[in-house]
Amino acid sequence: MKPGYSLMKHYLQFKDFRAEEYAYVFERARVIKQRFKNYEKYQPLVDRTLAMIFEKASTRTRVSFEAGMYQMGGSVVHLTTGDSQLGRAEPIEDSARVISRMVDIVMIRTFEQTKIECFAAHSRVPVINGLTNEFHPCQILADLFTYLEHRAPVNARGFEMDSLKGKVVAWVGDGNNMANTWLQAAEILGFTVHVSTPGGYEVDPAVAGIRDTGCYKVFADPREACRGAHLVTTDVWTSMGYEAENEARLKAFADWCVDADMMALAQPDALFMHCLPAHRGEEVAAEVIDGPQSVVWDEAENRMHVQKALMEYLLLGRIG
Ligand code: CP
Ligand code: NVA
């Protein structure tokens, strides 16, 4: 058994970590990002291997995990459904047993959350959720880090985490994996999500896995959800795996486009975020995503920095 495994943790949904673990991981991400920007080599994961399993498409998740692992001195194995036995019905349990005997950490992007839970239950090594139908915790990790970078003072221990307390995040659009993960984050870190979805696409607190429905408020009118918000965010109307519903969704979501009028109702210094990829003219107007309040490029870059901190934490525990 390699060092650290006795403390093995998975990261399958946002609520797998406590608030103080987030404070730690964000501080590590801040330090790791600074080193990267200064071209300082930092290779704590030499001889460690990450397996990345993709059952859905990806640009950001693949590049951020792969580049991040190489930067930390490790190496990466990339698997997809089409080029592995995963696509030929090898049981998940068997795949997990085999893959986790050969690598040190696994990242999976798949469909049902139950699949990643099954993999983790049979894995000898930490498993990270790189997006499921229900959750996208690595993305919210990056989004919160981006918010803190832009809005929080830094004290001796890192970002002032209280900067998140009492803040309002407006979620405009589908009650999807991103929305569910925002709700978990709100419950853990003490902010409120103003959720506005078209009828039939609401968030389900049971699926989101939250205990306290006080962490979010539902608004029929997306403009009302944006009123007073510190952060406005949205996502595609049709997530991966739901393409057959595309036509119906295009009609249902027509009024859920984040435009300049919605942003004008938010706080004057509100940030705009989108996990990307985006469809300008659908869920967001070009003037918003390409405008001065948008931090989507920082948000995308920060995927790499927070995931480096996440892998360091899962493999090595707390440093120092
Ligand atoms: N935001 C995100 O996860 O992007 P990819 O689908 O490109 O990985
Ligand atoms: N909700 C989107 C996010 C893509 C990063 C999807 O699941 O396709």
XYZ file of C-alpha atoms and ligand atoms in Angstrom:
336
model
C 0.000 0.000 0.000
C 1.418 3.374 -0.970
C 1.444 6.231 1.563
C -1.864 8.042 1.796
C -4.090 5.131 0.803
C -5.135 4.384 4.368
C -6.846 7.797 4.276
C -8.463 7.122 0.918
C -11.195 9.511 -0.106
C -13.217 9.817 -3.278
C -14.598 13.029 -4.772
C -17.911 11.938 -6.286
C -20.068 14.901 -5.322
C -19.510 18.314 -3.792
C -20.733 17.256 -0.354
C -17.928 14.691 -0.082
C -15.780 17.474 1.441
C -16.459 19.698 4.437
C -16.157 23.495 4.424
C -12.738 23.431 6.076
C -11.451 20.974 3.462
C -12.569 23.401 0.775
C -10.690 26.216 2.510
C -7.579 23.995 2.435
C -7.958 22.907 -1.210
C -8.598 26.502 -2.370
C -5.451 27.668 -0.590
C -3.418 24.879 -2.181
C -4.898 25.787 -5.575
C -3.876 29.415 -5.020
C -0.276 28.406 -4.199
C -0.097 25.873 -7.056
C -1.463 28.445 -9.520
C 1.081 31.031 -8.376
C 3.916 28.544 -8.922
C 2.589 27.721 -12.393
C 2.420 31.426 -13.282
C 6.011 31.884 -12.063
C 7.232 28.878 -14.135
C 8.305 27.163 -10.890
C 8.461 23.399 -11.216
C 6.253 21.622 -8.678
C 6.224 17.846 -9.049
C 4.790 16.134 -5.966
C 3.189 13.341 -8.042
C 6.232 11.815 -9.766
C 5.527 8.135 -10.531
C 1.790 8.575 -9.933
C -0.614 7.728 -12.747
C -4.062 9.135 -13.407
C -6.557 7.106 -15.475
C -9.161 9.294 -17.168
C -12.294 7.502 -18.354
C -14.558 9.428 -20.694
C -17.984 8.097 -21.652
C -18.988 11.600 -22.849
C -17.124 14.256 -24.850
C -14.813 16.797 -23.211
C -12.353 19.571 -23.948
C -11.714 21.347 -20.632
C -11.897 18.340 -18.335
C -9.501 16.310 -20.439
C -6.961 19.068 -21.012
C -7.051 20.338 -17.428
C -6.593 16.904 -15.823
C -4.029 15.729 -18.364
C -1.901 18.886 -18.389
C -2.267 19.213 -14.609
C -1.082 15.666 -13.928
C 1.945 16.012 -16.233
C 2.850 19.344 -14.628
C 2.861 17.640 -11.227
C 5.292 15.015 -12.493
C 2.805 12.208 -13.031
C 1.431 10.516 -16.112
C -1.983 9.896 -17.606
C -3.899 7.064 -19.279
C -6.880 8.142 -21.384
C -9.752 5.701 -21.954
C -13.063 6.124 -23.721
C -16.072 3.862 -24.021
C -15.281 3.289 -27.692
C -11.659 2.223 -27.305
C -11.885 0.095 -24.161
C -13.854 -2.895 -22.904
C -16.137 -0.435 -21.075
C -18.044 -0.091 -24.336
C -18.336 -3.865 -24.637
C -20.196 -4.371 -21.384
C -17.378 -5.424 -19.057
C -18.925 -5.000 -15.605
C -18.036 -1.709 -13.902
C -16.974 -3.640 -10.816
C -14.398 -5.625 -12.810
C -13.134 -2.525 -14.640
C -12.675 -0.765 -11.302
C -10.826 -3.714 -9.755
C -8.433 -3.955 -12.695
C -7.802 -0.278 -13.471
C -7.301 0.621 -9.817
C -4.560 -2.033 -9.443
C -2.501 -0.236 -12.103
C -2.971 3.466 -11.467
C -3.006 5.742 -8.426
C -6.108 7.838 -9.096
C -9.060 7.713 -11.506
C -11.209 10.445 -13.047
C -14.496 9.384 -14.652
C -16.985 11.257 -16.838
C -20.092 9.150 -17.328
C -23.890 9.058 -17.301
C -25.619 7.943 -14.087
C -24.080 8.831 -10.727
C -24.729 5.218 -9.688
C -22.066 4.126 -12.210
C -19.324 6.216 -10.634
C -20.444 5.152 -7.165
C -20.207 1.523 -8.233
C -16.729 2.111 -9.677
C -15.586 3.847 -6.476
C -16.968 1.052 -4.305
C -14.699 -1.427 -6.119
C -11.668 0.837 -6.538
C -8.455 0.641 -4.506
C -7.625 4.247 -5.370
C -9.405 7.619 -5.174
C -12.055 8.305 -7.801
C -12.963 11.821 -9.013
C -16.253 12.750 -10.697
C -15.436 14.511 -13.974
C -19.195 14.998 -14.633
C -22.211 12.750 -14.357
C -25.850 13.350 -15.282
C -26.400 14.481 -11.686
C -23.233 16.370 -10.657
C -20.154 18.276 -11.842
C -18.201 18.962 -8.635
C -14.836 19.822 -10.265
C -16.548 22.621 -12.182
C -18.095 24.182 -9.084
C -14.728 23.846 -7.356
C -13.270 25.986 -10.164
C -16.218 28.397 -10.137
C -15.926 29.056 -6.413
C -12.163 29.457 -6.644
C -12.711 31.974 -9.454
C -15.257 33.878 -7.366
C -12.867 33.969 -4.407
C -9.965 35.113 -6.607
C -12.032 38.008 -7.886
C -13.868 38.952 -4.705
C -12.221 37.641 -1.515
C -9.349 39.096 0.497
C -6.494 36.724 1.294
C -5.516 36.288 4.942
C -2.733 34.225 6.570
C -4.688 30.983 5.960
C -5.762 31.811 2.415
C -8.965 33.188 0.964
C -11.383 34.749 3.431
C -14.025 32.035 3.101
C -16.603 34.179 4.873
C -16.680 36.211 1.648
C -19.073 33.557 0.356
C -21.445 33.754 3.304
C -24.804 35.344 2.516
C -23.991 35.849 -1.165
C -26.567 35.171 -3.884
C -25.805 33.051 -6.949
C -28.449 33.269 -9.683
C -28.882 30.052 -11.624
C -30.760 30.667 -14.891
C -31.625 27.621 -16.997
C -31.791 23.863 -16.668
C -32.113 22.100 -13.310
C -29.147 19.944 -14.322
C -25.854 18.552 -12.985
C -24.413 22.056 -12.553
C -27.519 23.348 -10.738
C -27.530 20.345 -8.377
C -23.875 20.889 -7.551
C -24.419 24.605 -6.887
C -27.111 23.633 -4.355
C -24.729 21.304 -2.530
C -22.075 24.022 -2.485
C -24.548 26.558 -1.092
C -25.507 24.211 1.716
C -21.882 23.581 2.680
C -20.441 27.068 2.226
C -23.345 29.244 3.368
C -24.645 31.116 0.339
C -28.025 31.066 -1.430
C -28.861 30.005 -4.985
C -31.720 31.785 -6.749
C -32.903 29.160 -9.207
C -35.047 29.899 -12.248
C -35.842 27.086 -14.669
C -38.689 26.600 -17.145
C -41.555 24.430 -15.874
C -40.687 20.755 -16.125
C -36.932 21.379 -15.740
C -36.861 22.236 -12.019
C -34.165 21.100 -9.618
C -35.148 18.166 -7.455
C -33.681 18.472 -3.932
C -33.727 14.678 -3.586
C -31.567 14.282 -6.708
C -29.360 17.202 -5.664
C -28.851 15.426 -2.349
C -29.326 18.431 -0.114
C -30.735 18.277 3.387
C -31.746 21.905 3.783
C -33.967 23.435 1.109
C -33.209 26.837 2.729
C -30.023 27.082 0.630
C -32.030 27.927 -2.511
C -35.095 29.883 -3.639
C -37.136 29.217 -6.754
C -38.173 32.019 -9.126
C -40.575 31.600 -12.050
C -39.113 34.711 -13.688
C -35.372 34.496 -14.453
C -35.080 38.292 -14.105
C -36.256 38.037 -10.485
C -33.660 35.338 -9.842
C -30.952 37.740 -11.051
C -32.137 40.679 -8.950
C -29.396 41.568 -6.441
C -27.255 38.534 -7.322
C -23.483 38.612 -6.754
C -22.901 35.987 -9.429
C -25.086 35.082 -12.413
C -24.505 31.732 -14.048
C -26.058 29.435 -16.609
C -25.329 26.384 -18.732
C -26.410 24.784 -21.999
C -30.117 24.096 -22.412
C -29.391 20.529 -23.513
C -26.788 18.603 -21.567
C -24.860 15.648 -22.934
C -27.080 12.586 -22.985
C -30.288 14.595 -23.457
C -29.877 15.420 -27.158
C -33.186 13.722 -28.096
C -34.977 16.473 -26.124
C -33.201 19.287 -27.939
C -36.140 20.556 -29.989
C -38.528 20.683 -27.020
C -35.844 22.352 -24.895
C -35.148 25.070 -27.481
C -38.806 26.119 -27.157
C -39.113 25.719 -23.391
C -35.924 27.669 -22.573
C -36.414 30.600 -24.990
C -36.911 33.116 -22.123
C -33.966 31.769 -20.117
C -31.213 33.562 -22.023
C -28.928 35.596 -19.751
C -28.820 38.972 -21.455
C -27.706 42.494 -20.532
C -31.139 43.294 -19.019
C -30.807 40.391 -16.603
C -27.243 41.375 -15.696
C -28.440 44.942 -15.066
C -30.740 43.630 -12.305
C -27.871 41.897 -10.508
C -25.357 43.707 -8.254
C -23.436 46.324 -10.256
C -20.221 44.295 -9.798
C -21.866 40.890 -10.330
C -19.741 38.308 -12.115
C -20.974 36.136 -14.960
C -19.875 32.479 -15.208
C -20.566 29.610 -17.598
C -18.903 26.194 -17.351
C -18.587 26.114 -21.180
C -19.066 25.074 -23.901
C -21.538 27.944 -24.496
C -24.103 28.648 -27.183
C -24.228 32.399 -27.761
C -27.793 33.477 -28.513
C -29.266 30.520 -26.605
C -28.535 30.393 -22.862
C -26.365 33.534 -22.948
C -26.187 36.650 -25.096
C -22.816 37.332 -26.729
C -22.719 40.765 -25.059
C -22.785 39.062 -21.637
C -20.350 36.180 -22.130
C -17.960 38.429 -24.063
C -18.638 41.440 -21.828
C -16.761 43.000 -18.905
C -18.552 41.072 -16.142
C -17.752 37.689 -17.639
C -14.944 35.664 -16.036
C -15.454 32.518 -18.112
C -11.835 32.258 -19.303
C -10.448 32.487 -15.763
C -13.103 29.979 -14.767
C -11.989 27.522 -17.465
C -8.275 27.939 -16.653
C -8.952 27.465 -12.963
C -10.238 23.954 -13.641
C -6.595 22.943 -13.975
C -5.339 24.687 -10.847
C -8.104 23.426 -8.544
C -7.883 19.887 -9.900
C -4.121 19.851 -9.298
C -4.865 20.805 -5.690
C -7.617 18.185 -5.550
C -5.335 15.392 -6.823
C -2.576 16.478 -4.441
C -5.048 16.354 -1.538
C -6.506 12.968 -2.500
C -3.085 11.390 -3.063
C -0.872 13.030 -0.460
C -3.290 14.395 2.132
C -2.439 17.713 3.748
C 0.993 19.058 2.925
C 2.985 20.437 5.863
N -16.918 22.542 -18.454
C -16.530 21.331 -18.873
O -16.566 20.354 -18.131
O -16.093 21.303 -20.144
P -15.751 20.021 -21.027
O -17.071 19.336 -21.336
O -15.100 20.569 -22.263
O -14.855 19.114 -20.266
N -24.545 20.422 -18.163
C -23.560 20.203 -19.203
C -22.205 20.588 -18.704
C -21.095 20.406 -19.712
C -19.752 20.731 -19.148
C -23.592 18.743 -19.628
O -23.754 17.874 -18.776
O -23.490 18.475 -20.838
